[in-house]
Coordinates of C-alpha atoms in Angstrom, one line a residue:
M1 CA -11.1 14.9 39.7
L2 CA -9.9 18.0 37.8
S3 CA -11.1 21.2 39.4
R4 CA -13.8 23.6 38.4
G5 CA -13.2 27.0 39.9
N6 CA -15.6 29.7 41.1
T7 CA -15.2 31.8 38.0
A8 CA -17.4 29.4 35.9
P9 CA -19.7 32.2 34.7
M10 CA -16.8 34.0 33.1
F11 CA -15.6 30.9 31.4
F12 CA -19.1 30.1 30.2
R13 CA -19.3 33.5 28.7
L14 CA -16.0 32.9 27.0
L15 CA -17.2 29.6 25.5
S16 CA -20.3 31.3 24.1
K17 CA -18.0 33.3 21.8
F18 CA -16.8 30.2 20.0
P19 CA -18.4 27.5 17.9
Q20 CA -20.0 24.9 20.2
G21 CA -18.9 21.8 18.3
F22 CA -16.2 20.7 20.9
S23 CA -16.2 17.6 23.1
F24 CA -13.9 18.8 26.0
C25 CA -12.4 22.1 27.1
F26 CA -10.0 23.0 29.9
A27 CA -7.9 26.0 31.0
Y28 CA -4.4 25.8 32.4
G29 CA -1.4 27.9 33.3
S30 CA -0.8 30.9 35.6
G31 CA -3.9 32.6 34.4
V32 CA -6.1 30.0 36.2
K33 CA -3.9 28.2 38.7
Q34 CA -1.6 29.9 41.2
Q35 CA 2.1 29.9 40.5
L36 CA 4.8 31.4 42.7
G37 CA 6.4 34.4 41.1
Y38 CA 3.3 35.5 39.2
E39 CA 0.6 37.9 40.1
S40 CA -2.5 36.5 41.7
V41 CA -4.6 34.0 39.7
R42 CA -6.7 35.6 36.9
S43 CA -4.8 38.9 37.2
K44 CA -5.2 40.9 34.0
R45 CA -1.5 40.4 33.3
N46 CA -1.8 36.6 33.2
M47 CA -3.1 35.3 29.9
I48 CA -5.7 32.5 30.2
D49 CA -4.7 29.4 28.3
L50 CA -7.6 27.3 26.8
I51 CA -7.7 24.0 24.9
Y52 CA -10.6 23.1 22.7
V53 CA -11.0 19.4 21.8
V54 CA -13.0 18.9 18.7
D55 CA -14.0 15.9 16.7
N56 CA -13.6 17.6 13.3
A57 CA -10.9 20.3 13.0
H58 CA -11.9 21.4 9.5
R59 CA -15.5 22.0 10.5
W60 CA -14.6 23.7 13.7
H61 CA -12.0 26.1 12.2
A62 CA -14.4 26.9 9.3
A63 CA -17.1 27.9 11.8
N64 CA -14.6 29.8 14.0
L65 CA -13.3 31.7 11.0
D66 CA -16.8 32.9 10.4
Q67 CA -17.3 33.8 14.0
N68 CA -13.8 35.0 15.0
F69 CA -11.9 35.8 11.8
E70 CA -9.7 38.4 13.6
H71 CA -8.3 35.8 16.0
Y72 CA -6.2 34.2 13.3
S73 CA -3.0 35.3 11.7
S74 CA -2.7 35.6 7.9
M75 CA -3.1 31.8 7.9
R76 CA -6.9 32.6 8.0
L77 CA -6.6 33.2 4.2
L78 CA -5.9 29.5 3.8
G79 CA -9.4 28.5 5.0
G80 CA -10.5 26.0 7.5
G81 CA -9.4 22.9 5.6
L82 CA -5.8 23.9 5.2
I83 CA -5.6 25.2 8.8
A84 CA -6.9 21.8 10.0
K85 CA -4.3 20.0 7.8
Y86 CA -1.6 22.2 9.3
Q87 CA -2.8 21.5 12.8
E88 CA -2.8 17.8 12.4
S89 CA 0.4 17.3 10.3
F90 CA 3.2 17.9 12.8
G91 CA 4.3 19.2 16.2
A92 CA 2.0 18.3 19.0
R93 CA -1.1 18.4 16.7
V94 CA -2.4 21.6 18.3
Y95 CA -3.2 24.8 16.6
F96 CA -2.9 27.9 18.7
N97 CA -4.3 31.4 18.4
T98 CA -2.5 33.6 20.9
L99 CA -2.8 37.0 22.5
V100 CA -6.5 37.2 21.7
Q101 CA -8.2 40.2 23.3
I102 CA -11.7 39.6 24.8
P103 CA -12.7 43.2 25.6
D104 CA -16.1 42.2 27.2
E105 CA -14.3 40.2 29.9
D106 CA -11.2 42.4 30.0
V107 CA -8.9 39.4 29.5
I108 CA -6.4 38.1 27.0
I109 CA -6.5 34.4 26.0
K110 CA -4.5 31.9 24.1
Y111 CA -6.4 28.9 22.9
G112 CA -5.4 25.7 21.2
V113 CA -7.4 23.4 19.1
V114 CA -6.8 19.6 19.0
T115 CA -8.8 16.8 17.6
T116 CA -10.3 14.2 20.0
K117 CA -8.2 11.5 18.1
D118 CA -4.9 13.3 18.6
L119 CA -5.7 14.1 22.3
L120 CA -6.5 10.4 23.0
E121 CA -3.3 9.4 21.3
D122 CA -1.1 11.7 23.4
L123 CA -2.9 10.8 26.6
S124 CA -2.6 7.1 26.0
D125 CA 0.7 6.8 24.1
W126 CA 2.7 9.9 25.1
R127 CA 3.5 10.4 21.4
C128 CA 4.2 14.1 22.1
L129 CA 3.8 14.3 25.9
Y130 CA 2.4 17.8 25.3
L131 CA -1.2 18.0 26.3
A132 CA -0.7 14.8 28.3
G133 CA 1.9 16.8 30.3
R134 CA -0.5 19.6 30.9
L135 CA -3.1 17.2 32.2
H136 CA -0.6 15.7 34.7
K137 CA -1.2 18.9 36.7
P138 CA -4.3 20.5 38.1
V139 CA -6.3 22.3 35.4
E140 CA -9.7 24.0 35.3
I141 CA -12.3 21.9 33.5
I142 CA -14.5 24.3 31.5
R143 CA -16.6 21.7 29.8
N144 CA -16.6 18.0 30.9
A145 CA -15.6 15.4 28.4
S146 CA -18.6 14.3 26.3
S147 CA -17.0 10.9 25.7
S148 CA -16.0 8.2 28.3
K149 CA -13.0 7.5 26.1
I150 CA -11.5 11.0 27.0
Q151 CA -12.2 10.5 30.7
N152 CA -10.7 7.0 30.7
A153 CA -7.6 8.3 28.8
I154 CA -7.2 11.2 31.3
E155 CA -7.2 8.6 34.2
Q156 CA -4.8 6.4 32.3
N157 CA -2.5 9.4 31.8
L158 CA -2.4 10.0 35.5
R159 CA -1.5 6.4 36.2
S160 CA 1.3 6.6 33.6
A161 CA 2.6 9.7 35.2
V162 CA 2.9 8.0 38.6
H163 CA 4.7 5.0 37.0
A164 CA 7.2 7.3 35.3
A165 CA 7.8 9.5 38.3
L166 CA 8.4 6.5 40.6
L167 CA 10.9 5.2 38.1
L168 CA 12.8 8.5 38.4
L169 CA 12.6 8.9 42.2
P170 CA 14.8 7.2 44.9
E171 CA 13.4 4.8 47.5
K172 CA 12.5 7.7 49.9
F173 CA 11.2 11.1 48.9
T174 CA 8.8 13.8 50.1
E175 CA 5.3 14.3 48.8
F176 CA 6.4 17.6 47.3
E177 CA 9.2 15.8 45.4
L178 CA 6.7 13.3 44.1
Y179 CA 4.5 16.0 42.6
R180 CA 7.5 17.8 41.3
A181 CA 8.7 14.7 39.6
I182 CA 5.3 14.2 38.0
S183 CA 5.1 17.9 36.9
N184 CA 8.7 17.8 35.5
L185 CA 8.0 14.9 33.1
S186 CA 6.8 17.3 30.4
Y187 CA 9.3 20.1 31.2
S188 CA 12.5 18.1 31.3
G189 CA 13.7 18.2 27.7
D190 CA 11.6 21.1 26.7
F191 CA 13.9 23.4 24.8
R192 CA 12.0 26.5 26.0
M193 CA 13.3 25.8 29.5
I194 CA 16.8 26.6 28.3
F195 CA 16.0 30.3 27.6
G196 CA 12.3 31.0 27.6
E197 CA 11.0 29.8 31.0
N198 CA 11.8 30.4 34.6
K199 CA 14.2 27.7 35.8
D200 CA 12.1 27.4 39.0
K201 CA 8.9 27.0 37.0
V202 CA 8.1 23.4 38.2
N203 CA 8.7 24.3 41.9
N204 CA 6.5 27.4 41.4
I205 CA 3.7 25.3 40.0
V206 CA 3.8 22.6 42.7
R207 CA 4.4 24.5 45.9
P208 CA 1.1 26.6 46.0
Q209 CA -1.0 23.7 44.6
L210 CA -0.1 20.8 46.9
E211 CA -3.8 20.3 47.9
N212 CA -4.9 20.4 44.3
F213 CA -2.3 17.7 43.4
R214 CA -3.5 15.6 46.3
N215 CA -7.1 15.8 45.1
L216 CA -6.0 15.1 41.5
Y217 CA -4.0 11.9 42.4
S218 CA -5.8 10.5 45.4
T219 CA -7.7 7.9 43.4
T220 CA -4.7 7.0 41.3
F221 CA -2.4 6.5 44.4
A222 CA -4.9 4.1 45.8
E223 CA -4.0 1.8 42.9
F224 CA -0.3 1.9 43.9
G225 CA -0.7 0.9 47.5
H226 CA 1.3 -2.3 47.0
C227 CA 4.4 -0.4 46.0
L228 CA 4.0 3.2 47.4
E229 CA 3.5 4.3 51.0
L230 CA 2.4 7.9 51.4
P231 CA 2.3 9.9 54.7
V232 CA -1.2 9.8 56.2
S233 CA -1.1 13.4 57.6
G234 CA -0.8 15.0 54.2
S235 CA 2.4 17.0 55.1
D236 CA 4.5 17.6 52.1
N237 CA 7.7 17.3 54.2
Q238 CA 6.9 13.8 55.5
I239 CA 8.7 10.9 53.8
C240 CA 7.1 8.7 51.2
T241 CA 8.6 5.2 50.5
Q242 CA 8.4 3.1 47.4
D243 CA 9.4 -0.5 46.7
R244 CA 12.4 -0.5 44.3
S245 CA 12.7 -4.2 43.9
E246 CA 13.2 -5.5 40.3
P247 CA 9.6 -6.7 40.0
S248 CA 8.3 -3.3 41.0
I249 CA 10.7 -1.5 38.6
L250 CA 9.6 -3.9 35.8
A251 CA 5.9 -3.2 36.6
H252 CA 6.5 0.5 36.3
L253 CA 8.3 0.0 33.0
N254 CA 5.4 -2.0 31.7
G255 CA 3.1 0.7 33.0
L256 CA 4.7 3.3 30.7
P257 CA 2.8 4.4 27.6
K258 CA 3.6 3.0 24.1
W259 CA 6.1 5.7 22.9
P260 CA 8.5 5.7 25.9
I261 CA 8.6 1.9 25.8
R262 CA 9.3 2.0 22.1
L263 CA 12.2 4.3 22.6
I264 CA 13.6 2.2 25.4
V265 CA 13.5 -0.9 23.3
E266 CA 15.0 0.9 20.2
R267 CA 17.9 2.4 22.3
Q268 CA 18.7 -0.9 24.1
T269 CA 18.9 -2.8 20.8
S270 CA 20.3 0.1 18.8
G271 CA 17.9 -1.0 16.1
R272 CA 20.2 -3.8 15.1
Y273 CA 18.0 -6.8 15.8
R274 CA 14.6 -7.8 17.0
Q275 CA 14.1 -8.9 20.5
D276 CA 11.1 -9.5 22.7
T277 CA 10.0 -6.2 24.4
E278 CA 9.5 -8.0 27.7
D279 CA 13.0 -9.4 27.7
I280 CA 14.4 -5.9 27.1
L281 CA 12.4 -4.4 29.9
I282 CA 13.5 -7.1 32.2
G283 CA 17.1 -6.3 31.4
V284 CA 16.5 -2.6 32.0
S285 CA 14.8 -3.3 35.4
R286 CA 18.0 -5.2 36.4
S287 CA 20.4 -2.5 35.3
T288 CA 21.9 0.1 37.6
N289 CA 21.2 2.9 35.3
Y290 CA 17.5 2.3 34.5
Q291 CA 16.6 5.8 35.7
S292 CA 18.9 7.5 33.2
I293 CA 17.5 5.3 30.4
V294 CA 13.9 6.2 31.2
A295 CA 14.8 9.9 31.8
S296 CA 16.6 10.1 28.5
C297 CA 13.7 8.6 26.5
L298 CA 11.2 11.0 28.1
R299 CA 13.4 14.0 27.4
S300 CA 13.7 13.0 23.8
I301 CA 10.0 12.9 23.3
V302 CA 9.5 16.3 25.0
W303 CA 12.4 17.9 23.1
S304 CA 11.1 16.9 19.7
S305 CA 7.5 17.9 20.3
S306 CA 8.4 21.2 22.0
V307 CA 10.8 22.2 19.2
W308 CA 8.4 21.4 16.4
Q309 CA 5.4 22.8 18.1
S310 CA 7.2 26.1 18.8
I311 CA 8.2 26.4 15.2
K312 CA 4.7 25.6 14.1
N313 CA 3.3 28.3 16.4
I314 CA 5.2 31.1 14.6
P315 CA 3.0 31.3 11.5
T316 CA -0.2 30.6 13.5
A317 CA 0.6 33.6 15.8
G318 CA 2.0 35.8 13.0
F319 CA 5.4 37.5 13.3
A320 CA 4.3 40.5 15.4
K321 CA 2.4 38.4 17.9
S322 CA 5.2 35.9 18.1
V323 CA 7.7 38.6 19.0
R324 CA 5.2 40.1 21.5
Y325 CA 4.5 36.7 23.1
S326 CA 8.2 35.9 23.5
W327 CA 8.7 39.3 25.0
V328 CA 5.9 38.8 27.5
K329 CA 7.3 35.4 28.5
A330 CA 10.8 36.9 28.9
L331 CA 9.4 39.6 31.2
K332 CA 7.7 37.0 33.4
T333 CA 10.9 34.9 33.4
F334 CA 13.2 37.6 34.6
S335 CA 10.8 39.7 36.7

């Protein structure tokens, strides 16, 4: 479902340098998946981004401090317990170590640590739409999920992405526009897109990876056959058609995760009175501006999590690395 590339030996060697108590690991970004405007995949200039999913953050950080003390900023002095508490307290519940040199492999990596519980919540509820957004796109699976709960949540996350994208799209659109809408769910509202990222980033992600997107979503699309008609030839320029009747719109609204639905309900009632969620969603499905309502709620989730996660990343990286990382991102944006 999610791809495993032909550089598995290098990734396996990387994993051997970390504590092994993690339940899932994937790599993402321009260091592992081709993006237009960047050098070739796995170029030395492209940092490899990794996510380690662990059951116990305290235990994992404590072991990693013993093994890779130099990866951490001055926060390492707090110890594994307080680092884990910092990780799980705010932002997207991810703790990043960035610009980590791995001389044996001649690569630079950034790796994030998240608990299984927090990953499951984001995938299922879109509380932050942070790692959920990364898993809307093709990634490189380094270690398969050890729990069926994670795999089921990943599949549910893909279904939710299709529901949300179809709500935001017109009746007719191209396959490229469908994948772009899916990819944009976690970028629209991200404050970093204002000044820190290439404005064509979403297009640059989707265009060279159309076949990977098709493979990722083929099973999911089969569940939407009653409301979505895709071109059989696989050409990204051929027209897709969706059913935009009120029942279909309502079904997509009900297919959204918990947090977007919660925001839709709160904003439609302005928090003044209690009303049945289904009645509110029926009202939204009948309104002419349902797309802007959904888009606004999704942007709100992404804005909040991206701002707080970016603030959170400053002490975890340390001041010098934060400046260097921002400079590297700026060079990529304007090169």
